[in-house]
Every structure is written in C-alpha cells, then in structure tokens.
Coordinates of C-alpha atoms in Angstrom, one line a residue:
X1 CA 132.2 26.4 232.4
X2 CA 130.3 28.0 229.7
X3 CA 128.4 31.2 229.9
X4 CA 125.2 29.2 228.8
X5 CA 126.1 26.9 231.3
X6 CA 126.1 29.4 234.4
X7 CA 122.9 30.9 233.3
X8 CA 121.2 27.6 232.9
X9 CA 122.0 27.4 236.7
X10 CA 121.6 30.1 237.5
X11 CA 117.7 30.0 236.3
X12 CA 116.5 28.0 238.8
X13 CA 117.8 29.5 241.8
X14 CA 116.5 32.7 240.9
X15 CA 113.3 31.2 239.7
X16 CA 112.5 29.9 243.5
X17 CA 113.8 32.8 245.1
X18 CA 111.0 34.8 242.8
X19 CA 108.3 32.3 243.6
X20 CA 109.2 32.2 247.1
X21 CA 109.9 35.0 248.5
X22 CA 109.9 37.9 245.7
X23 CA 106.3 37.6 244.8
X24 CA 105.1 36.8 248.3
X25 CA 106.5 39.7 249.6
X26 CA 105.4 42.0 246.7
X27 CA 101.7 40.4 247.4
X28 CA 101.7 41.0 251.1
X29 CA 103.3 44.3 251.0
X30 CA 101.1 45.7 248.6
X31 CA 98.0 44.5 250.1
X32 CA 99.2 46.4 253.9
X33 CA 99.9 49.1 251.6
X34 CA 96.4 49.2 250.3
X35 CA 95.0 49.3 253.3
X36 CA 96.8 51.8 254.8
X37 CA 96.7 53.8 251.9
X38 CA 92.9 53.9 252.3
X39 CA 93.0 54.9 255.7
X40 CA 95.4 57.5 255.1
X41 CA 93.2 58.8 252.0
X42 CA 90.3 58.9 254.1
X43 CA 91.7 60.2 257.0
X44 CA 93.7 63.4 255.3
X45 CA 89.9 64.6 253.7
X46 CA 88.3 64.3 257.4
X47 CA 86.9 66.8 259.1
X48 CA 89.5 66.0 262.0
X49 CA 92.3 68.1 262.2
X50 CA 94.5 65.7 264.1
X51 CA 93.7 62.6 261.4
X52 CA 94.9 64.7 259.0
X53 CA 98.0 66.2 260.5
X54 CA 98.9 63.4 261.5
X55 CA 98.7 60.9 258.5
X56 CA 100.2 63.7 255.9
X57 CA 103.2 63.8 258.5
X58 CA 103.4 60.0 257.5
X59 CA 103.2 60.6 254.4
X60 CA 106.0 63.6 254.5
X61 CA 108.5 61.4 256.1
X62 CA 108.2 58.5 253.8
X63 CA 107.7 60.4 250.6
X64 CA 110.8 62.4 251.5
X65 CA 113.1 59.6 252.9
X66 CA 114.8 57.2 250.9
X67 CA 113.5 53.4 250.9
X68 CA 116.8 51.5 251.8
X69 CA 116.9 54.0 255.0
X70 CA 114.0 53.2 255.8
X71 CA 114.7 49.2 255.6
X72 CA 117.8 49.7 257.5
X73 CA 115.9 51.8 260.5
X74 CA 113.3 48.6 260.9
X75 CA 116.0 45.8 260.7
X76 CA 118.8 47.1 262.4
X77 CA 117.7 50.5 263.7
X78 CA 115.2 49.2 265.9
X79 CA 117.2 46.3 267.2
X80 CA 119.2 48.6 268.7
X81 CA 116.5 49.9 270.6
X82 CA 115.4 46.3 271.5
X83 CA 112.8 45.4 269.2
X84 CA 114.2 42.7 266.8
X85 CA 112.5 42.0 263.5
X86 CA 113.0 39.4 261.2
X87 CA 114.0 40.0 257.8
X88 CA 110.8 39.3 256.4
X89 CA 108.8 41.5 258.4
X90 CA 111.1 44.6 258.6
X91 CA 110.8 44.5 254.7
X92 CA 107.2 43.5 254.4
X93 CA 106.1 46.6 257.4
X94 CA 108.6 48.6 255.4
X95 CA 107.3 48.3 251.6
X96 CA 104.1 48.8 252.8
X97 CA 104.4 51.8 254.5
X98 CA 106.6 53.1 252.0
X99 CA 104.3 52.1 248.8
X100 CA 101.0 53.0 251.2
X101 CA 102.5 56.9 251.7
X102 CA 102.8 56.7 247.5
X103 CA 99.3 55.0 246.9
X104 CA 97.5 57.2 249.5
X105 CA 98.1 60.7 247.3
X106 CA 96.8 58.2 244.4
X107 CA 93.7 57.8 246.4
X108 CA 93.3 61.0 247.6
X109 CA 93.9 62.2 244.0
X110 CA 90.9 60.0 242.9
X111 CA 88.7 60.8 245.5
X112 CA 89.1 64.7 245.6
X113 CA 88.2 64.6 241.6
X114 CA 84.9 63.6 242.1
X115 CA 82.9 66.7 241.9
X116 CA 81.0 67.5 245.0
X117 CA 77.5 67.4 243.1
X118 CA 77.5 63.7 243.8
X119 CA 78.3 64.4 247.5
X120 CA 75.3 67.0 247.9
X121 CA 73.1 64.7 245.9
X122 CA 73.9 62.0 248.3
X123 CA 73.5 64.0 251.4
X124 CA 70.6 65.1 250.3
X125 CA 69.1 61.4 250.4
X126 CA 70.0 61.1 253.7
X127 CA 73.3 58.9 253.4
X128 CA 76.1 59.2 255.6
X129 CA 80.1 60.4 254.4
X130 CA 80.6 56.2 254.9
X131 CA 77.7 55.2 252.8
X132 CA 78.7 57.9 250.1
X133 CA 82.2 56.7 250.0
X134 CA 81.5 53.1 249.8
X135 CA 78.3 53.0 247.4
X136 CA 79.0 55.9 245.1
X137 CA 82.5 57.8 246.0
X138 CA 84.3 54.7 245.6
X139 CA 83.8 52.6 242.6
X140 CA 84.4 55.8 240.8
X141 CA 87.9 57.0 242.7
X142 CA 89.1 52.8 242.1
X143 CA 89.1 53.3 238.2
X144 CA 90.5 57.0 238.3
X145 CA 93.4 55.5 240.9
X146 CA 93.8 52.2 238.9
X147 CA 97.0 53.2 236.5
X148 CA 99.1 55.1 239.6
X149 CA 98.6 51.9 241.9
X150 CA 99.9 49.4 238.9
X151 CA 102.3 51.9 238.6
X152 CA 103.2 51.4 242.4
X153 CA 102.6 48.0 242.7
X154 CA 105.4 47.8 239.5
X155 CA 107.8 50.3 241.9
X156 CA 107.1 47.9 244.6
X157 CA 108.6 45.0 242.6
X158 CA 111.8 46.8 241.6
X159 CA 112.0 47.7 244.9
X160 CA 112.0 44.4 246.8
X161 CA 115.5 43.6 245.4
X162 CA 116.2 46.4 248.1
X163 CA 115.6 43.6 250.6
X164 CA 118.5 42.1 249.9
X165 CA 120.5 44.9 252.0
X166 CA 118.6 43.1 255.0
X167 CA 120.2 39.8 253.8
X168 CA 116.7 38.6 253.0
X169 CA 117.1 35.8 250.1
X170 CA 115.4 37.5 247.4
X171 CA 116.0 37.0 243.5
X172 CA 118.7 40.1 243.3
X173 CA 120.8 38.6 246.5
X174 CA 120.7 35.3 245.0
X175 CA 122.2 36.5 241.8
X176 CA 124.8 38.6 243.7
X177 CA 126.0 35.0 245.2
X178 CA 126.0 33.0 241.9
X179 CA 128.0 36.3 240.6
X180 CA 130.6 35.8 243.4
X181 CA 130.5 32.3 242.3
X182 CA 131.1 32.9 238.9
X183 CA 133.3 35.7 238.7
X184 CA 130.2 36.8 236.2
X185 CA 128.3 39.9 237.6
X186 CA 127.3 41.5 234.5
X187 CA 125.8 38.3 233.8
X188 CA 123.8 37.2 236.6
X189 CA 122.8 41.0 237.0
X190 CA 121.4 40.7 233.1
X191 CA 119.7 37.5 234.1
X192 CA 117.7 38.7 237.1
X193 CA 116.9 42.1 235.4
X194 CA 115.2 39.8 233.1
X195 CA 113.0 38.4 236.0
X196 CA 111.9 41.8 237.0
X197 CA 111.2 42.3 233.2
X198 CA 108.8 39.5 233.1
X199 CA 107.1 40.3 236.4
X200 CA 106.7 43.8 236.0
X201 CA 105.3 43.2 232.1
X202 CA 102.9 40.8 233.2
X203 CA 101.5 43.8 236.1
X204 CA 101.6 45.8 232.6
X205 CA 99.9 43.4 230.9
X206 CA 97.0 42.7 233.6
X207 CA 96.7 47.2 234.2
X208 CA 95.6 47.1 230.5
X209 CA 93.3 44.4 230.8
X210 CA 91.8 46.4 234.1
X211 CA 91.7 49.1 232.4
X212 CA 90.1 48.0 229.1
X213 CA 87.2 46.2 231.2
X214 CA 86.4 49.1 233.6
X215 CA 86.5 51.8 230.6
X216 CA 84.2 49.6 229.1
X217 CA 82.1 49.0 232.3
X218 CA 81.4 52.7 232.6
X219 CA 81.2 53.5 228.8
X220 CA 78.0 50.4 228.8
X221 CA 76.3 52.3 231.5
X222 CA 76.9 55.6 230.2
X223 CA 75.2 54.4 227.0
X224 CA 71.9 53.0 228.9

C-alpha cells in the first residue's frame, strides 16, 4: 500500500473522531471552563477572605500541576477511591478545570485593569458591585480578556489529544492505531498535526474577526 493510499484512509477516521468527539469535547470543556473561570475571577476580588483563599488555592494547584496528571487522578485516581468516571467526563471535568484556573487570571487580569473611577462613579449612582460588574465592569473586561481566552481555548485544543491517555477515542489515539496498523507513525502523526492545524487556525481566524469588530465597536462610540 501506498503512502497516499494510507493517508487517504486514514482521513476519514480522523475526520469523525474530530467531529465527534474532539470538537465536542473542546466545546463543552471550554464552556465549564468559562464559567468557572468567572466565578473564580469574581470570587478572588471579593471582599471575602475565604472566596478568595480558597479559589487562588484552585488555581495554585492546577496552574502548578501538569495536565496529564491531572487526567490520570480523575480517571483512574478516583476509581480507586470508588468513584468511577467515564472517559468522557474525567476529560471534560478535567479540561475545564484545568483551562478555567488559566482563563480565570485572564479575567481577573481584565477586570482589575479597569480603573476604579468607573467603580466610584457607579457607586455613586447607587448601583450594586453586581450591577457594576454586569452593566459596565464587564463588557469592558470581555474585549481586554478576548486574545488570552482564544489563546486558551487554542491550548485547550492541543490539549485534548491528552485524552487519549484515558483511552478516550479522540483524533491523536486514532492516528496512533492506524500508525500501528501501518507501521507509518511519522505519517499518521503529520496527518493529525494537520487537523489541529486547521482547527486551531480557524480559532485564529475567528479571534481576529472578534477582535476587529469589538475594536471597532468601542472606537464608533468613542467617536460619538
């Protein structure tokens, strides 16, 4: 069999694995990472003590422990203890922790930039630190934050092929069997690199295109 030939097989496999279960689980991972990247930013510039010891200690331990650890603690750590997950959760409550403890300094970062003029202003009308952050606090932190969350929601795609450790059928363990198959590693491994290409220049793609509308958003009503 031709080297064409393998890849042309190879193509489709791959293809359904990302459309199945790659993208899926980059989608729902990223979205629990959102939100508990918002809760965390919110919490750790509380008044409360305890929210924010307790959410930068989150952060600390999965800023500061590798990823596939991490996957290997949900699937097969915690089994041990008695609580069995399947593949597809471990990874999906695993990502988004992991990329939530990333996003959350993004957040943070955004919202801390604001100058506190607009927070006195707003006081001083009366609103409360929920109203402030929704209405004024947090368009404003979204745009600053955009380019570090693409840039974690990019990570987050490399990083899925991690999953594969969990023996969830993702594009890179689907390419590792074809490879056994084949006897053609360096091959398949160039083919699904070129998956991730794709997906992650597409993100690219779509961050520039965010980025070009909300510059221009806040440059119209600077303007007026």
């Amino acid at each position: 069999m031709s080297i064409i030939d393998m890849v042309r097989q190879a193509l489709g496999p791959i293809f359904i694995a990302g459309l199945q279960v790659t993208i899926p689980l980059t989608i729902v991972s990223f979205i629990l990472a959102l939100i508990i990247a918002g809760i965390t930013a919110v919490s750790r510039i509380s008044n409360s003590r305890i929210l924010r010891f307790v959410f930068a200690t989150y952060v600390w331990i999965f800023r500061g422990t590798p990823l596939i650890v991490q996957l290997f603690i949900a699937y097969f750590g915690l089994a041990s203890l008695g609580l069995t997950l399947d593949a597809w959760t471990a990874a999906v409550i695993t990502f988004g922790l992991n990329s939530g403890a990333y996003a959350s300094e993004a957040i943070r970062a955004a919202i801390l930039s604001i100058s506190n003029g607009q927070w006195d202003a707003a006081r001083s009308l009366g609103m409360s630190r929920l109203k402030i952050l929704q209405r004024i606090i947090a368009p404003q932190a979204f745009r600053i934050a955009l380019p570090p969350l693409f840039n974690e929601l990019i990570s987050l795609v490399k990083g899925t092929s991690l999953a594969a450790s969990i023996t969830l059928v993702e594009m890179f363990l689907v390419s590792q069997r074809v490879a056994a198959r084949t006897y053609q590693p360096l091959i398949m491994y160039i083919v699904v690199a070129f998956f991730y290409l794709m997906i992650s220049t597409i993100l690219v793609g779509i961050q520039s295109y965010l980025e070009k509308r909300t510059t221009k958003h806040v440059g119209g009503n600077t303007h007026a």
